[in-house]
PDB file of C-alpha atoms in Angstrom:
ATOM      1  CA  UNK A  13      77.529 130.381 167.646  1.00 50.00           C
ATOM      2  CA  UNK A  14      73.993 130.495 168.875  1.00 54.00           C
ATOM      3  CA  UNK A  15      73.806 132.345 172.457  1.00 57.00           C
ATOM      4  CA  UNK A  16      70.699 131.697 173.036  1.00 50.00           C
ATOM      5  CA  UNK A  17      71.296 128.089 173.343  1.00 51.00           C
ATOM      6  CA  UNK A  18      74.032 128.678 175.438  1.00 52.00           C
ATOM      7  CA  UNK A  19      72.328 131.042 177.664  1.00 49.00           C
ATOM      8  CA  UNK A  20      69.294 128.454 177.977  1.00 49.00           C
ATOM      9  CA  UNK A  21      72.299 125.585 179.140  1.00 50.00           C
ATOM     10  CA  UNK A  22      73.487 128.143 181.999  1.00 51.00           C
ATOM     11  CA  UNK A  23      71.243 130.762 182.823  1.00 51.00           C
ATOM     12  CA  UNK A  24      72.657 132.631 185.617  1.00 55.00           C
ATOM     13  CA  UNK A  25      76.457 132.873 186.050  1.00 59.00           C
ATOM     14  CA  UNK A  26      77.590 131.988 189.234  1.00 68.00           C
ATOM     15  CA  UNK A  27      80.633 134.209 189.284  1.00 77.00           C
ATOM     16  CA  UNK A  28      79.290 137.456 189.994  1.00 83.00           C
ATOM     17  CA  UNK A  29      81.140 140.493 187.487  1.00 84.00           C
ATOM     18  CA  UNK A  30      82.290 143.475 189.505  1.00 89.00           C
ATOM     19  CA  UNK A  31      84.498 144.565 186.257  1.00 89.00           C
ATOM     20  CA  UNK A  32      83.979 147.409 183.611  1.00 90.00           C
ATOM     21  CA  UNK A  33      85.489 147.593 180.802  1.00 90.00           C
ATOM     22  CA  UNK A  34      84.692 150.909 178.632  1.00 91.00           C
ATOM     23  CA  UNK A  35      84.830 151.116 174.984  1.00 91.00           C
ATOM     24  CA  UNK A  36      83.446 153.504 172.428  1.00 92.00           C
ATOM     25  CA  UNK A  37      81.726 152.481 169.076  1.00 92.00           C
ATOM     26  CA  UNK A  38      80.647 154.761 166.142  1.00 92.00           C
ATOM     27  CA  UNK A  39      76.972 154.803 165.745  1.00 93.00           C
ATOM     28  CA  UNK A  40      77.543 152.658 162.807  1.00 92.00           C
ATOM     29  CA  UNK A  41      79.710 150.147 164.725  1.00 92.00           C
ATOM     30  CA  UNK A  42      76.711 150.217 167.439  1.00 93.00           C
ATOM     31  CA  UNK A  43      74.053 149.403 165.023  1.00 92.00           C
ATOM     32  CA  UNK A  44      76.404 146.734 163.363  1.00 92.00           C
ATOM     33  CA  UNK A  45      76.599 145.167 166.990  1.00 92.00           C
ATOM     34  CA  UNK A  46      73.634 145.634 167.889  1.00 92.00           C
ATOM     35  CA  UNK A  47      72.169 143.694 164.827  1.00 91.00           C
ATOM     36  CA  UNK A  48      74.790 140.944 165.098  1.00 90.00           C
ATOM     37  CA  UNK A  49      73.709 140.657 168.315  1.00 89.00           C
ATOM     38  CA  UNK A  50      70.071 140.138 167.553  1.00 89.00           C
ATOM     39  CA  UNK A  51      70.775 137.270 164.755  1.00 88.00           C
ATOM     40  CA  UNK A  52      72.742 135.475 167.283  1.00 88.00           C
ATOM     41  CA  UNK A  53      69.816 135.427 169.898  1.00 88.00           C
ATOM     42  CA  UNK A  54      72.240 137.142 172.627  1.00 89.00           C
ATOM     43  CA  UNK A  55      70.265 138.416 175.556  1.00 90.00           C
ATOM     44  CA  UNK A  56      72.478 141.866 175.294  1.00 91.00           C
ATOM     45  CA  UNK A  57      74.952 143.553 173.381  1.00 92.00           C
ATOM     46  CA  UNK A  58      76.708 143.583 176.822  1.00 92.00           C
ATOM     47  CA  UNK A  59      76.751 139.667 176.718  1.00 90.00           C
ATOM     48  CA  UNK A  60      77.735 138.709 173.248  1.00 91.00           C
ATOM     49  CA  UNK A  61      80.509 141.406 173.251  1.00 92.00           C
ATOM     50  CA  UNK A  62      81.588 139.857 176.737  1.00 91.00           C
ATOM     51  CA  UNK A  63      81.660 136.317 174.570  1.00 89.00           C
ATOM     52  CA  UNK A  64      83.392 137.604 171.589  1.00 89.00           C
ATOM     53  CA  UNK A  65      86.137 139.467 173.573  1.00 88.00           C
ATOM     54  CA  UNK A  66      86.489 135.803 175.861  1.00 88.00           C
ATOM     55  CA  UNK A  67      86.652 133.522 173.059  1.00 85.00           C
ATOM     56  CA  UNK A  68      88.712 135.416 171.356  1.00 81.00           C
ATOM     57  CA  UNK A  69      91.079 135.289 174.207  1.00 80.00           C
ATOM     58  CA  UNK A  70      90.717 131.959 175.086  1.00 80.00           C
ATOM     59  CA  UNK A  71      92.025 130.517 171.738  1.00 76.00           C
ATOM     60  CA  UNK A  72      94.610 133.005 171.614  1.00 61.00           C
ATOM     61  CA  UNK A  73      93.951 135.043 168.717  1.00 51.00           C
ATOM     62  CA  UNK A  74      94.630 138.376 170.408  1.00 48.00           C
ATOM     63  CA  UNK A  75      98.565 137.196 170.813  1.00 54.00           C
ATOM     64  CA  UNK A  76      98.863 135.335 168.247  1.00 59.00           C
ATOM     65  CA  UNK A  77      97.124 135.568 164.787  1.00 59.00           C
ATOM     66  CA  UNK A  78      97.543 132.692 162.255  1.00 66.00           C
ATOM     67  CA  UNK A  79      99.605 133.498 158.923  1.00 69.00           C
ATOM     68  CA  UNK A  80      95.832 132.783 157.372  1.00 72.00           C
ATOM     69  CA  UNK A  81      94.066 135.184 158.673  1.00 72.00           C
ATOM     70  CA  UNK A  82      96.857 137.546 157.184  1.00 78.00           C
ATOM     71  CA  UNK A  83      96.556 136.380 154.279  1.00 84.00           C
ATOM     72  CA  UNK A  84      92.989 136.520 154.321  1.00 82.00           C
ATOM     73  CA  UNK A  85      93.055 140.278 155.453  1.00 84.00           C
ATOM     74  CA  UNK A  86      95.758 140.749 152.788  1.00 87.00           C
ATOM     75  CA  UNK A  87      93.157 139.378 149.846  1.00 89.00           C
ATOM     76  CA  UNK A  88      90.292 141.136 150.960  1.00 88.00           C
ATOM     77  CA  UNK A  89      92.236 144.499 150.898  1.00 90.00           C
ATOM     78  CA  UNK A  90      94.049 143.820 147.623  1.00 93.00           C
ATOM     79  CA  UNK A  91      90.357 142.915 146.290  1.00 92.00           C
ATOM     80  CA  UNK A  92      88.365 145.980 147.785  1.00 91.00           C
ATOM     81  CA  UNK A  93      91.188 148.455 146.025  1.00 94.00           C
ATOM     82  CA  UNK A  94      91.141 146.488 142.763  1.00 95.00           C
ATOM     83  CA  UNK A  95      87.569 147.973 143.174  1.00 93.00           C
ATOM     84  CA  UNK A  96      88.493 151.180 143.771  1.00 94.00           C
ATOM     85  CA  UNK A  97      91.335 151.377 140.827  1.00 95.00           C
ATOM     86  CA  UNK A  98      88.622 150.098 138.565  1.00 94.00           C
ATOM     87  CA  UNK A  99      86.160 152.744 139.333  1.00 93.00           C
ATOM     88  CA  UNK A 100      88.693 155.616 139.284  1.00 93.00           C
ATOM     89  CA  UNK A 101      89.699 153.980 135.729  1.00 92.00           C
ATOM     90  CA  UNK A 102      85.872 154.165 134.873  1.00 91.00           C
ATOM     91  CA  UNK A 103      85.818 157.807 136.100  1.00 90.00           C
ATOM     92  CA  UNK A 104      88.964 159.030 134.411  1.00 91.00           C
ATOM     93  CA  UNK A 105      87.982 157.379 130.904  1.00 90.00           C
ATOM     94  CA  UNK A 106      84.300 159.378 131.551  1.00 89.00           C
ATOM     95  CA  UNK A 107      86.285 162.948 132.112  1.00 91.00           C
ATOM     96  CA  UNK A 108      88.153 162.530 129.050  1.00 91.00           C
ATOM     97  CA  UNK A 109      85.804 160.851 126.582  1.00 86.00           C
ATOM     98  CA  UNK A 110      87.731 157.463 126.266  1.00 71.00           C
ATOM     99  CA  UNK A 111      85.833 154.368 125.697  1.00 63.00           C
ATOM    100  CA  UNK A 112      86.645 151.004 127.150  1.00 56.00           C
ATOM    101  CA  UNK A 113      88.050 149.174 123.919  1.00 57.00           C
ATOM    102  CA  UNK A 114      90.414 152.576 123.424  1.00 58.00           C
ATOM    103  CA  UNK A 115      91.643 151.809 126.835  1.00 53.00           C
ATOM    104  CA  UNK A 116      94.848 151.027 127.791  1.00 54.00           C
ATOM    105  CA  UNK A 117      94.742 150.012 131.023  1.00 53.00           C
ATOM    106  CA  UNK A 118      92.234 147.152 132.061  1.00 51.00           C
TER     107      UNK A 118
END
């Protein structure tokens, strides 16, 4: 998605927006945004949030996810606490002086 393209096609909307909608971001979440936002070539973070949020509506995500993209969610959690079990392994074997190959668990 390149919104700079699409911004170039259709410059100035000609439905004018006399809606707010409020949210609030972590500073982390803002600077995550905010760079996403830049990459893309939006002209705001206002404008490629206001995409996001209508594309995502428009194909229907918000009502009904696909069994995929549980799945996928499912996977990457599994794999990001395989991560963490791993490195709590590595940490208990360091407290108590046990080397990998006298490990039990891998």
């Amino acid at each position: 998605m390149n919104l700079a393209s699409e911004s170039r096609r259709n410059p100035i909307s000609l439905n004018s927006r006399t809606r707010l909608i409020t949210i609030r971001l972590t500073a982390a979440e803002y600077d995550t945004l905010r760079a996403v936002c830049l990459s893309e070539g939006a002209r705001s973070v206002s404008d490629y949030t206001r995409h996001c949020i209508l594309r995502h509506v428009t194909n229907n995500e918000a009502v009904a996810p696909s069994l995929g993209d549980d799945l996928r969610t499912v996977s990457a959690r599994l794999t990001n606490l395989r991560q963490v079990i791993r490195e709590c392994n590595e940490n208990i074997e360091k407290i108590l002086g046990v080397s990998q190959t006298d490990s039990v668990v891998s």
